[in-house]
mmCIF file of C-alpha atoms in Angstrom:
data_model
loop_
_atom_site.group_PDB
_atom_site.id
_atom_site.type_symbol
_atom_site.label_atom_id
_atom_site.label_comp_id
_atom_site.label_asym_id
_atom_site.label_seq_id
_atom_site.Cartn_x
_atom_site.Cartn_y
_atom_site.Cartn_z
ATOM 1 C CA MET S 110 0.000 0.000 0.000
ATOM 2 C CA ALA S 111 1.127 3.589 -0.578
ATOM 3 C CA SER S 112 2.904 5.339 2.250
ATOM 4 C CA SER S 113 0.031 7.839 2.500
ATOM 5 C CA LEU S 114 -2.038 5.075 4.035
ATOM 6 C CA LEU S 115 0.598 4.420 6.673
ATOM 7 C CA SER S 116 -0.645 7.062 9.050
ATOM 8 C CA LEU S 117 -2.323 5.445 12.104
ATOM 9 C CA THR S 118 -1.173 3.536 14.584
ATOM 10 C CA SER S 119 -1.290 13.412 31.416
ATOM 11 C CA LYS S 120 -1.390 9.634 31.880
ATOM 12 C CA PRO S 121 -4.761 8.261 32.952
ATOM 13 C CA PRO S 122 -4.568 5.986 35.977
ATOM 14 C CA SER S 123 -5.807 2.919 34.160
ATOM 15 C CA ILE S 124 -6.700 1.551 30.759
ATOM 16 C CA THR S 125 -9.879 3.156 29.492
ATOM 17 C CA ARG S 126 -12.249 2.236 26.728
ATOM 18 C CA LEU S 127 -14.303 5.365 27.173
ATOM 19 C CA ARG S 128 -15.973 6.398 23.939
ATOM 20 C CA HIS S 129 -16.352 10.090 23.328
ATOM 21 C CA GLN S 130 -19.991 10.018 22.288
ATOM 22 C CA ARG S 131 -21.149 13.223 20.695
ATOM 23 C CA PRO S 132 -23.586 14.838 23.113
ATOM 24 C CA PRO S 133 -26.394 17.100 21.858
ATOM 25 C CA LEU S 134 -23.967 20.019 21.638
ATOM 26 C CA THR S 135 -24.623 23.467 20.330
ATOM 27 C CA THR S 136 -22.906 23.426 16.965
ATOM 28 C CA VAL S 137 -22.469 25.873 14.129
ATOM 29 C CA ARG S 138 -23.901 24.785 10.769
ATOM 30 C CA VAL S 139 -22.161 26.192 7.734
ATOM 31 C CA SER S 140 -23.865 26.216 4.356
ATOM 32 C CA ALA S 141 -23.577 28.260 1.209
ATOM 33 C CA ALA S 142 -26.204 30.757 2.208
ATOM 34 C CA THR S 143 -26.018 31.206 5.948
ATOM 35 C CA VAL S 144 -24.244 30.475 9.174
ATOM 36 C CA THR S 145 -26.703 29.312 11.811
ATOM 37 C CA THR S 146 -26.585 27.715 15.230
ATOM 38 C CA THR S 147 -28.422 24.475 15.847
ATOM 39 C CA THR S 148 -28.678 22.056 18.723
ATOM 40 C CA GLY S 149 -28.725 18.324 18.247
ATOM 41 C CA MET S 150 -26.932 15.449 16.619
ATOM 42 C CA PRO S 151 -25.378 16.277 13.252
ATOM 43 C CA ASP S 152 -26.707 14.965 9.956
ATOM 44 C CA HIS S 153 -23.629 13.423 8.331
ATOM 45 C CA HIS S 154 -25.441 12.790 5.079
ATOM 46 C CA HIS S 155 -25.987 16.492 4.420
ATOM 47 C CA PRO S 156 -23.205 18.160 2.402
ATOM 48 C CA SER S 157 -22.361 20.696 5.113
ATOM 49 C CA LEU S 158 -19.938 20.970 7.984
ATOM 50 C CA GLU S 159 -20.291 20.449 11.691
ATOM 51 C CA ILE S 160 -18.368 23.106 13.600
ATOM 52 C CA THR S 161 -17.993 23.297 17.348
ATOM 53 C CA GLY S 162 -15.443 24.126 20.024
ATOM 54 C CA GLY S 163 -14.865 26.743 22.670
ATOM 55 C CA GLY S 164 -12.899 28.835 20.190
ATOM 56 C CA ALA S 165 -15.302 28.502 17.239
ATOM 57 C CA ASP S 166 -16.736 32.023 17.481
ATOM 58 C CA ARG S 167 -13.253 33.422 17.875
ATOM 59 C CA PHE S 168 -11.815 31.657 14.822
ATOM 60 C CA LEU S 169 -14.757 31.663 12.377
ATOM 61 C CA PRO S 170 -13.741 35.039 10.847
ATOM 62 C CA ALA S 171 -10.591 33.324 9.590
ATOM 63 C CA PHE S 172 -12.376 31.228 6.991
ATOM 64 C CA ASN S 173 -13.741 31.709 3.517
ATOM 65 C CA THR S 174 -13.664 28.061 2.435
ATOM 66 C CA ILE S 175 -16.031 26.724 5.089
ATOM 67 C CA HIS S 176 -18.779 29.132 4.101
ATOM 68 C CA LEU S 177 -19.226 26.988 0.992
ATOM 69 C CA PRO S 178 -20.868 23.555 1.102
ATOM 70 C CA TYR S 179 -18.576 20.546 1.278
ATOM 71 C CA LYS S 180 -18.977 18.768 -2.053
ATOM 72 C CA PRO S 181 -17.173 15.430 -2.321
ATOM 73 C CA PHE S 182 -15.984 14.491 -5.781
ATOM 74 C CA PRO S 183 -18.625 12.280 -7.451
ATOM 75 C CA ILE S 184 -18.326 8.517 -6.873
ATOM 76 C CA ILE S 185 -14.812 8.729 -5.367
ATOM 77 C CA GLY S 186 -15.947 10.863 -2.474
ATOM 78 C CA TRP S 187 -19.106 8.892 -1.785
ATOM 79 C CA ASN S 188 -17.381 5.863 -0.273
ATOM 80 C CA ARG S 189 -14.870 6.187 2.552
ATOM 81 C CA HIS S 190 -12.734 3.261 1.480
ATOM 82 C CA LEU S 191 -12.632 4.259 -2.162
ATOM 83 C CA GLU S 192 -11.712 7.828 -1.212
ATOM 84 C CA THR S 193 -8.974 6.734 1.213
ATOM 85 C CA ILE S 194 -7.372 4.358 -1.276
ATOM 86 C CA PHE S 195 -7.768 6.704 -4.253
ATOM 87 C CA ALA S 196 -6.013 9.536 -2.406
ATOM 88 C CA ALA S 197 -3.195 7.226 -1.347
ATOM 89 C CA PHE S 198 -2.462 5.918 -4.830
ATOM 90 C CA PHE S 199 -3.622 8.525 -7.343
ATOM 91 C CA ARG S 200 -3.178 11.947 -5.762
ATOM 92 C CA THR S 201 -0.419 13.913 -7.482
ATOM 93 C CA VAL S 202 2.912 14.332 -5.723
ATOM 94 C CA PRO S 203 4.362 17.854 -6.151
ATOM 95 C CA GLU S 204 8.049 18.239 -6.892
ATOM 96 C CA VAL S 205 9.872 19.530 -3.821
ATOM 97 C CA LYS S 206 13.625 19.711 -3.265
ATOM 98 C CA TYR S 207 14.712 19.295 0.340
ATOM 99 C CA ARG S 208 17.752 20.120 2.412
ATOM 100 C CA ARG S 209 18.112 17.629 5.272
ATOM 101 C CA GLU S 210 19.269 18.481 8.762
ATOM 102 C CA CYS S 211 19.803 15.740 11.365
ATOM 103 C CA LEU S 212 19.453 16.513 15.067
ATOM 104 C CA ARG S 213 20.984 14.451 17.856
ATOM 105 C CA THR S 214 18.755 14.030 20.912
ATOM 106 C CA GLN S 215 19.721 13.678 24.575
ATOM 107 C CA ASP S 216 19.307 9.891 24.415
ATOM 108 C CA ASN S 217 21.634 9.798 21.374
ATOM 109 C CA GLY S 218 18.726 9.349 18.966
ATOM 110 C CA THR S 219 18.451 11.050 15.574
ATOM 111 C CA ILE S 220 15.695 13.216 14.123
ATOM 112 C CA ALA S 221 15.652 14.233 10.454
ATOM 113 C CA LEU S 222 14.302 17.645 9.479
ATOM 114 C CA ASP S 223 13.673 18.311 5.790
ATOM 115 C CA TRP S 224 13.696 22.017 4.940
ATOM 116 C CA VAL S 225 12.681 23.383 1.549
ATOM 117 C CA TYR S 226 15.876 23.876 -0.422
ATOM 118 C CA GLY S 227 16.831 27.506 -0.925
ATOM 119 C CA ASP S 228 14.434 29.018 1.608
ATOM 120 C CA HIS S 229 17.261 29.767 4.035
ATOM 121 C CA ARG S 230 18.618 32.215 1.473
ATOM 122 C CA SER S 231 15.437 33.608 -0.069
ATOM 123 C CA LEU S 232 13.117 34.169 2.913
ATOM 124 C CA PRO S 233 13.440 36.856 5.602
ATOM 125 C CA SER S 234 14.487 35.571 9.029
ATOM 126 C CA ASP S 235 11.119 36.567 10.518
ATOM 127 C CA SER S 236 9.009 34.648 7.966
ATOM 128 C CA PRO S 237 6.407 32.479 9.727
ATOM 129 C CA ILE S 238 7.460 28.847 10.066
ATOM 130 C CA LEU S 239 5.323 25.756 9.624
ATOM 131 C CA ILE S 240 6.434 22.397 11.052
ATOM 132 C CA LEU S 241 4.736 19.378 9.426
ATOM 133 C CA LEU S 242 4.262 16.077 11.299
ATOM 134 C CA PRO S 243 3.336 13.182 8.960
ATOM 135 C CA GLY S 244 1.456 10.060 10.029
ATOM 136 C CA LEU S 245 2.674 6.603 10.991
ATOM 137 C CA THR S 246 5.825 5.697 8.979
ATOM 138 C CA GLY S 247 5.053 8.732 6.804
ATOM 139 C CA GLY S 248 7.483 11.483 5.924
ATOM 140 C CA SER S 249 8.495 14.304 3.646
ATOM 141 C CA GLN S 250 7.927 12.105 0.583
ATOM 142 C CA ASP S 251 4.158 11.793 1.061
ATOM 143 C CA SER S 252 1.746 13.572 -1.260
ATOM 144 C CA TYR S 253 -0.445 15.124 1.453
ATOM 145 C CA VAL S 254 2.668 16.537 3.135
ATOM 146 C CA LYS S 255 4.020 18.025 -0.091
ATOM 147 C CA HIS S 256 0.686 19.581 -1.055
ATOM 148 C CA MET S 257 0.453 21.366 2.296
ATOM 149 C CA LEU S 258 4.078 22.427 1.983
ATOM 150 C CA VAL S 259 3.516 23.911 -1.473
ATOM 151 C CA LYS S 260 0.415 25.777 -0.285
ATOM 152 C CA ALA S 261 2.225 27.308 2.690
ATOM 153 C CA LYS S 262 5.321 28.149 0.642
ATOM 154 C CA SER S 263 3.154 30.011 -1.880
ATOM 155 C CA LYS S 264 2.095 32.292 0.995
ATOM 156 C CA GLY S 265 5.676 33.089 1.935
ATOM 157 C CA TRP S 266 6.002 30.619 4.806
ATOM 158 C CA ARG S 267 9.150 28.723 5.706
ATOM 159 C CA VAL S 268 8.265 25.004 5.919
ATOM 160 C CA VAL S 269 10.083 22.101 7.530
ATOM 161 C CA VAL S 270 9.031 18.450 7.736
ATOM 162 C CA PHE S 271 9.650 16.715 11.054
ATOM 163 C CA ASN S 272 10.377 13.085 10.152
ATOM 164 C CA SER S 273 9.980 10.862 13.214
ATOM 165 C CA ARG S 274 12.703 8.368 14.080
ATOM 166 C CA GLY S 275 13.224 5.869 11.283
ATOM 167 C CA CYS S 276 10.850 7.602 8.861
ATOM 168 C CA ALA S 277 11.729 8.987 5.405
ATOM 169 C CA ASN S 278 14.990 6.999 5.379
ATOM 170 C CA SER S 279 16.294 8.906 8.366
ATOM 171 C CA PRO S 280 19.187 7.392 10.306
ATOM 172 C CA VAL S 281 18.390 5.402 13.450
ATOM 173 C CA THR S 282 21.003 5.456 16.218
ATOM 174 C CA THR S 283 19.053 4.051 19.182
ATOM 175 C CA PRO S 284 16.533 1.200 19.588
ATOM 176 C CA GLN S 285 13.519 3.483 19.354
ATOM 177 C CA LEU S 286 11.330 4.254 16.352
ATOM 178 C CA GLN S 287 8.243 6.429 15.913
ATOM 179 C CA THR S 288 5.766 6.265 18.815
ATOM 180 C CA ALA S 289 2.439 7.914 19.617
ATOM 181 C CA SER S 290 3.291 9.290 23.049
ATOM 182 C CA PHE S 291 6.961 10.313 23.055
ATOM 183 C CA THR S 292 6.865 14.128 23.120
ATOM 184 C CA ALA S 293 10.561 14.738 23.888
ATOM 185 C CA ASP S 294 11.457 14.727 20.185
ATOM 186 C CA THR S 295 8.749 17.276 19.412
ATOM 187 C CA CYS S 296 10.053 19.492 22.214
ATOM 188 C CA HIS S 297 13.546 19.170 20.767
ATOM 189 C CA VAL S 298 12.425 20.098 17.254
ATOM 190 C CA VAL S 299 10.329 23.094 18.323
ATOM 191 C CA ASP S 300 13.111 24.386 20.573
ATOM 192 C CA HIS S 301 15.680 23.959 17.788
ATOM 193 C CA VAL S 302 13.574 25.765 15.187
ATOM 194 C CA SER S 303 12.738 28.518 17.667
ATOM 195 C CA SER S 304 16.393 29.099 18.563
ATOM 196 C CA ARG S 305 17.385 29.125 14.909
ATOM 197 C CA TYR S 306 14.733 31.700 13.940
ATOM 198 C CA PRO S 307 14.028 33.659 17.140
ATOM 199 C CA LYS S 308 12.130 36.423 15.324
ATOM 200 C CA ALA S 309 9.663 34.083 13.592
ATOM 201 C CA SER S 310 6.280 32.802 14.748
ATOM 202 C CA ILE S 311 6.130 29.007 14.606
ATOM 203 C CA TYR S 312 3.098 26.828 13.844
ATOM 204 C CA ALA S 313 2.593 23.096 13.334
ATOM 205 C CA VAL S 314 0.310 20.760 11.383
ATOM 206 C CA GLY S 315 0.012 17.033 12.114
ATOM 207 C CA TRP S 316 -1.842 14.267 10.302
ATOM 208 C CA SER S 317 -3.180 11.055 11.851
ATOM 209 C CA LEU S 318 -0.549 9.687 14.260
ATOM 210 C CA GLY S 319 1.378 12.912 13.683
ATOM 211 C CA GLY S 320 -1.748 14.775 14.817
ATOM 212 C CA ASN S 321 -1.911 12.614 17.936
ATOM 213 C CA ILE S 322 1.760 13.317 18.671
ATOM 214 C CA LEU S 323 1.224 17.045 18.119
ATOM 215 C CA VAL S 324 -1.816 17.294 20.407
ATOM 216 C CA ASN S 325 -0.019 15.261 23.078
ATOM 217 C CA TYR S 326 2.799 17.790 22.886
ATOM 218 C CA LEU S 327 0.417 20.756 23.099
ATOM 219 C CA GLY S 328 -1.359 19.334 26.139
ATOM 220 C CA ARG S 329 1.503 17.771 28.059
ATOM 221 C CA GLU S 330 4.015 20.530 27.374
ATOM 222 C CA HIS S 331 1.638 23.485 27.504
ATOM 223 C CA HIS S 332 3.814 25.194 30.132
ATOM 224 C CA ARG S 333 6.768 25.369 27.708
ATOM 225 C CA CYS S 334 5.123 25.246 24.276
ATOM 226 C CA SER S 335 6.443 28.025 22.041
ATOM 227 C CA LEU S 336 4.125 27.395 19.081
ATOM 228 C CA SER S 337 1.715 30.160 18.082
ATOM 229 C CA GLY S 338 -0.941 27.813 16.698
ATOM 230 C CA ALA S 339 -1.525 24.271 15.444
ATOM 231 C CA VAL S 340 -3.760 22.087 13.297
ATOM 232 C CA SER S 341 -4.560 18.399 13.827
ATOM 233 C CA LEU S 342 -6.099 16.381 10.970
ATOM 234 C CA CYS S 343 -7.651 12.875 11.040
ATOM 235 C CA ASN S 344 -6.283 12.373 14.551
ATOM 236 C CA PRO S 345 -7.220 8.975 16.060
ATOM 237 C CA PHE S 346 -7.305 10.712 19.504
ATOM 238 C CA ASN S 347 -8.176 7.529 21.449
ATOM 239 C CA LEU S 348 -5.837 4.706 20.421
ATOM 240 C CA VAL S 349 -7.803 2.110 22.365
ATOM 241 C CA ILE S 350 -10.846 2.789 20.194
ATOM 242 C CA ALA S 351 -8.730 3.142 17.054
ATOM 243 C CA ASP S 352 -7.083 -0.232 17.737
ATOM 244 C CA GLU S 353 -10.442 -1.960 18.072
ATOM 245 C CA ASN S 354 -11.752 -0.237 14.953
ATOM 246 C CA LEU S 355 -8.715 -1.156 12.845
ATOM 247 C CA ARG S 356 -9.415 -4.858 13.291
ATOM 248 C CA LYS S 357 -13.020 -4.765 12.050
ATOM 249 C CA GLY S 358 -14.218 -5.894 8.627
ATOM 250 C CA PHE S 359 -12.712 -4.139 5.615
ATOM 251 C CA ASN S 360 -10.473 -2.097 7.908
ATOM 252 C CA ASN S 361 -8.197 -5.124 8.066
ATOM 253 C CA ILE S 362 -6.778 -3.986 4.725
ATOM 254 C CA TYR S 363 -5.453 -0.831 6.423
ATOM 255 C CA ASP S 364 -4.100 -2.863 9.291
ATOM 256 C CA ARG S 365 -2.123 -4.995 6.825
ATOM 257 C CA ALA S 366 -0.799 -1.912 5.033
ATOM 258 C CA LEU S 367 0.245 -0.240 8.269
ATOM 259 C CA ARG S 368 1.955 -3.251 9.796
ATOM 260 C CA GLY S 369 3.729 -3.815 6.466
ATOM 261 C CA GLY S 370 5.196 -0.335 6.634
ATOM 262 C CA LEU S 371 6.177 -0.796 10.267
ATOM 263 C CA SER S 372 7.920 -4.113 9.647
ATOM 264 C CA ARG S 373 9.814 -2.764 6.618
ATOM 265 C CA THR S 374 11.118 0.143 8.665
ATOM 266 C CA PHE S 375 11.993 -2.138 11.563
ATOM 267 C CA ASP S 376 13.789 -4.581 9.276
ATOM 268 C CA LYS S 377 16.335 -1.880 8.353
ATOM 269 C CA HIS S 378 17.280 -1.375 11.986
ATOM 270 C CA ALA S 379 16.544 -4.714 13.662
ATOM 271 C CA SER S 380 20.196 -5.221 14.624
ATOM 272 C CA LEU S 381 19.940 -2.345 17.116
ATOM 273 C CA PHE S 382 17.140 -4.163 18.927
ATOM 274 C CA GLU S 383 18.800 -7.579 18.823
ATOM 275 C CA GLU S 384 21.650 -6.257 20.954
ATOM 276 C CA MET S 385 19.305 -5.162 23.727
ATOM 277 C CA HIS S 386 18.514 -7.301 26.749
ATOM 278 C CA ASP S 387 14.957 -5.984 27.063
ATOM 279 C CA GLU S 388 11.759 -7.795 26.164
ATOM 280 C CA TYR S 389 11.892 -6.963 22.464
ATOM 281 C CA ASN S 390 10.432 -9.733 20.314
ATOM 282 C CA VAL S 391 12.494 -9.110 17.196
ATOM 283 C CA GLN S 392 10.947 -11.916 15.153
ATOM 284 C CA ALA S 393 7.427 -10.641 15.827
ATOM 285 C CA GLY S 394 8.600 -7.145 14.873
ATOM 286 C CA LEU S 395 9.915 -8.434 11.554
ATOM 287 C CA ASN S 396 6.758 -10.404 10.733
ATOM 288 C CA PRO S 397 3.820 -8.961 12.669
ATOM 289 C CA ARG S 398 0.336 -10.128 11.796
ATOM 290 C CA THR S 399 -1.232 -6.855 12.947
ATOM 291 C CA VAL S 400 -0.233 -3.346 14.036
ATOM 292 C CA ARG S 401 -1.195 -4.364 17.553
ATOM 293 C CA GLU S 402 1.204 -7.318 17.470
ATOM 294 C CA TYR S 403 4.036 -5.062 16.292
ATOM 295 C CA ASP S 404 3.346 -2.534 19.046
ATOM 296 C CA GLU S 405 3.292 -5.344 21.619
ATOM 297 C CA ALA S 406 6.622 -6.701 20.374
ATOM 298 C CA ILE S 407 8.518 -3.444 19.834
ATOM 299 C CA THR S 408 6.854 -0.088 20.548
ATOM 300 C CA ARG S 409 5.550 -0.583 24.081
ATOM 301 C CA VAL S 410 8.898 -2.123 25.129
ATOM 302 C CA SER S 411 10.882 0.898 23.930
ATOM 303 C CA LEU S 412 8.699 3.145 26.114
ATOM 304 C CA GLY S 413 8.720 0.876 29.153
ATOM 305 C CA TYR S 414 5.047 -0.122 29.157
ATOM 306 C CA LYS S 415 4.039 -3.524 30.483
ATOM 307 C CA SER S 416 1.501 -4.197 27.729
ATOM 308 C CA VAL S 417 0.308 -2.821 24.422
ATOM 309 C CA ASP S 418 -2.994 -1.850 26.059
ATOM 310 C CA GLU S 419 -1.137 0.265 28.594
ATOM 311 C CA TYR S 420 0.802 1.906 25.750
ATOM 312 C CA TYR S 421 -2.370 2.697 23.805
ATOM 313 C CA SER S 422 -4.214 3.991 26.847
ATOM 314 C CA ASN S 423 -1.388 6.287 27.881
ATOM 315 C CA SER S 424 -0.817 7.593 24.343
ATOM 316 C CA CYS S 425 -4.311 8.992 23.741
ATOM 317 C CA SER S 426 -4.219 12.685 22.920
ATOM 318 C CA CYS S 427 -7.915 12.932 23.857
ATOM 319 C CA HIS S 428 -6.812 12.966 27.505
ATOM 320 C CA VAL S 429 -4.857 16.226 27.174
ATOM 321 C CA VAL S 430 -7.029 18.398 24.891
ATOM 322 C CA GLN S 431 -8.304 20.211 27.969
ATOM 323 C CA HIS S 432 -4.767 21.455 28.696
ATOM 324 C CA VAL S 433 -4.073 23.005 25.258
ATOM 325 C CA ARG S 434 -3.266 26.693 25.680
ATOM 326 C CA ILE S 435 -2.696 27.857 22.089
ATOM 327 C CA PRO S 436 -5.115 28.060 19.113
ATOM 328 C CA LEU S 437 -5.811 24.533 17.873
ATOM 329 C CA LEU S 438 -7.941 23.576 14.872
ATOM 330 C CA CYS S 439 -8.982 19.922 14.626
ATOM 331 C CA ILE S 440 -10.393 18.587 11.352
ATOM 332 C CA GLN S 441 -11.983 15.142 11.235
ATOM 333 C CA ALA S 442 -14.023 13.199 8.664
ATOM 334 C CA ALA S 443 -17.204 11.639 9.999
ATOM 335 C CA ASN S 444 -16.602 8.523 7.894
ATOM 336 C CA ASP S 445 -12.863 8.087 8.599
ATOM 337 C CA PRO S 446 -12.158 4.319 8.650
ATOM 338 C CA ILE S 447 -8.889 4.649 10.599
ATOM 339 C CA ALA S 448 -9.570 7.575 12.969
ATOM 340 C CA PRO S 449 -13.167 6.792 14.038
ATOM 341 C CA ILE S 450 -15.279 9.836 14.815
ATOM 342 C CA GLU S 451 -16.504 8.368 18.117
ATOM 343 C CA ALA S 452 -12.964 8.752 19.480
ATOM 344 C CA THR S 453 -13.095 12.545 19.071
ATOM 345 C CA PRO S 454 -13.215 14.329 22.470
ATOM 346 C CA TYR S 455 -16.157 16.599 21.671
ATOM 347 C CA SER S 456 -16.793 17.804 25.208
ATOM 348 C CA ASP S 457 -13.193 18.773 25.928
ATOM 349 C CA ILE S 458 -12.912 20.603 22.600
ATOM 350 C CA LYS S 459 -16.153 22.448 23.322
ATOM 351 C CA ASP S 460 -15.006 23.420 26.803
ATOM 352 C CA ASN S 461 -11.585 24.693 25.701
ATOM 353 C CA PRO S 462 -11.660 28.337 24.456
ATOM 354 C CA ASN S 463 -8.536 27.658 22.394
ATOM 355 C CA CYS S 464 -9.970 24.780 20.352
ATOM 356 C CA MET S 465 -12.177 24.468 17.280
ATOM 357 C CA LEU S 466 -13.417 21.310 15.568
ATOM 358 C CA ILE S 467 -14.558 20.930 11.967
ATOM 359 C CA VAL S 468 -16.150 17.624 10.939
ATOM 360 C CA THR S 469 -16.737 16.927 7.256
ATOM 361 C CA PRO S 470 -19.480 14.442 6.290
ATOM 362 C CA GLN S 471 -17.103 12.589 3.959
ATOM 363 C CA GLY S 472 -13.341 12.520 3.544
ATOM 364 C CA GLY S 473 -12.168 9.047 4.484
ATOM 365 C CA HIS S 474 -8.666 8.944 5.962
ATOM 366 C CA LEU S 475 -6.268 11.501 4.485
ATOM 367 C CA GLY S 476 -8.660 11.781 1.586
ATOM 368 C CA TRP S 477 -10.903 14.857 1.439
ATOM 369 C CA VAL S 478 -11.205 14.516 -2.330
ATOM 370 C CA ALA S 479 -13.336 17.626 -2.739
ATOM 371 C CA GLY S 480 -13.067 21.234 -3.845
ATOM 372 C CA ASP S 481 -11.510 22.878 -6.887
ATOM 373 C CA ASP S 482 -8.398 20.658 -6.899
ATOM 374 C CA ALA S 483 -10.262 17.339 -6.835
ATOM 375 C CA PRO S 484 -9.765 14.583 -7.681
ATOM 376 C CA PHE S 485 -5.990 14.495 -8.216
ATOM 377 C CA GLY S 486 -4.859 17.712 -6.577
ATOM 378 C CA ALA S 487 -4.534 18.971 -3.013
ATOM 379 C CA PRO S 488 -7.046 17.802 -0.407
ATOM 380 C CA TRP S 489 -9.936 20.105 0.489
ATOM 381 C CA THR S 490 -8.433 20.707 3.922
ATOM 382 C CA ASP S 491 -5.331 22.557 2.684
ATOM 383 C CA ASN S 492 -7.191 25.809 2.039
ATOM 384 C CA VAL S 493 -8.932 25.591 5.407
ATOM 385 C CA VAL S 494 -5.652 25.021 7.207
ATOM 386 C CA ILE S 495 -3.837 27.890 5.521
ATOM 387 C CA GLU S 496 -6.748 30.291 6.132
ATOM 388 C CA PHE S 497 -6.619 29.450 9.839
ATOM 389 C CA LEU S 498 -2.848 29.858 10.056
ATOM 390 C CA GLU S 499 -2.806 33.084 8.035
ATOM 391 C CA HIS S 500 -5.479 34.486 10.363
ATOM 392 C CA LEU S 501 -3.391 33.657 13.425
ATOM 393 C CA GLN S 502 -0.254 35.094 11.853
ATOM 394 C CA LYS S 503 -2.031 38.286 10.795
ATOM 395 C CA ASN S 504 -3.303 38.877 14.323
ATOM 396 C CA ALA S 505 0.096 38.032 15.808
ATOM 397 C CA SER S 506 1.697 40.635 13.534
ATOM 398 C CA LYS S 507 -0.653 43.464 14.542
ATOM 399 C CA PRO S 508 0.768 46.223 16.746
ATOM 400 C CA GLU S 509 -0.022 45.662 20.416
ATOM 401 C CA SER S 510 -2.153 48.844 20.536
ATOM 402 C CA SER S 511 -4.604 47.355 18.045
#
């Protein structure tokens, strides 16, 4: 399967299978003609958006795109599996030339940052910066990452892709690969970028597991977070629910694709794990039957968890949304087969004045084949994301007196 599909995978006191059921919230309905407020459960079959969150009223002026109806591309956008697979295999991949920078972490690990080649010479030092966090085993080579990069670059932004350990052919120097709950690397990257460009405002966008990592960082490290705003897309939020969902029916095809990507990455660096005296099950990591089996054999061991269930439970970004202290836009698809909508923490997003949630009726996972660029171009979400970020940057650039 294409690498675009490879994008899933405060500690609560115990393992939880709590489902974030959508209560009868007050939500904003956006259509072509009007913006109204309604109360009740959303109608996912209507081509409009569900918008909620404590910061919704504050951020709505940022958008032009969401005042138009969401129109999925015919046939492709009508089925969540077809849309997910189509976007993974047939979406165009823009040409982007990178300049790689490798960072060494305190535990002797390595992080690869891919900057757009030439921007360090052509852009002013105070240009706004966008850090991109791809999904599970994803990286700077993925189409959805490059489309967002091109969009931001066209607006004069400096963009850098944060490739997690082992992703995008980055070097691996310790027995640890990408995980859902390890925020130290994100802290390291944000601090490095901030020190390198002290005059610039810094923002971040994360997809799927990258969205989960980003929101975990925002919530757990809110006391030291130096980002000015962030966007999370198709975030699984609750990995316990996502794990259960991934093993149901047709979703098994995604599970096979994901575990295939994990095992291929692990195979390149298995020798590092063979030398360890921990509980690593190297053979299971090389030939896992499911993502869950891989995480039991490798991921949870690297983080010191006693079981894969403990790892999933303690890696849920839904537990920390309440602690986010900067503007955060979350975009989810109601029919996402990998990041199920019932895992979305509606109540915490609604109660947090810094958060806003947009739910599209269709979109699949990393699909959103809709809008003027459909079916082969950029996903519908790119314009929404850049409008939000440009709004934040514009307000951040205003004189204090205004």
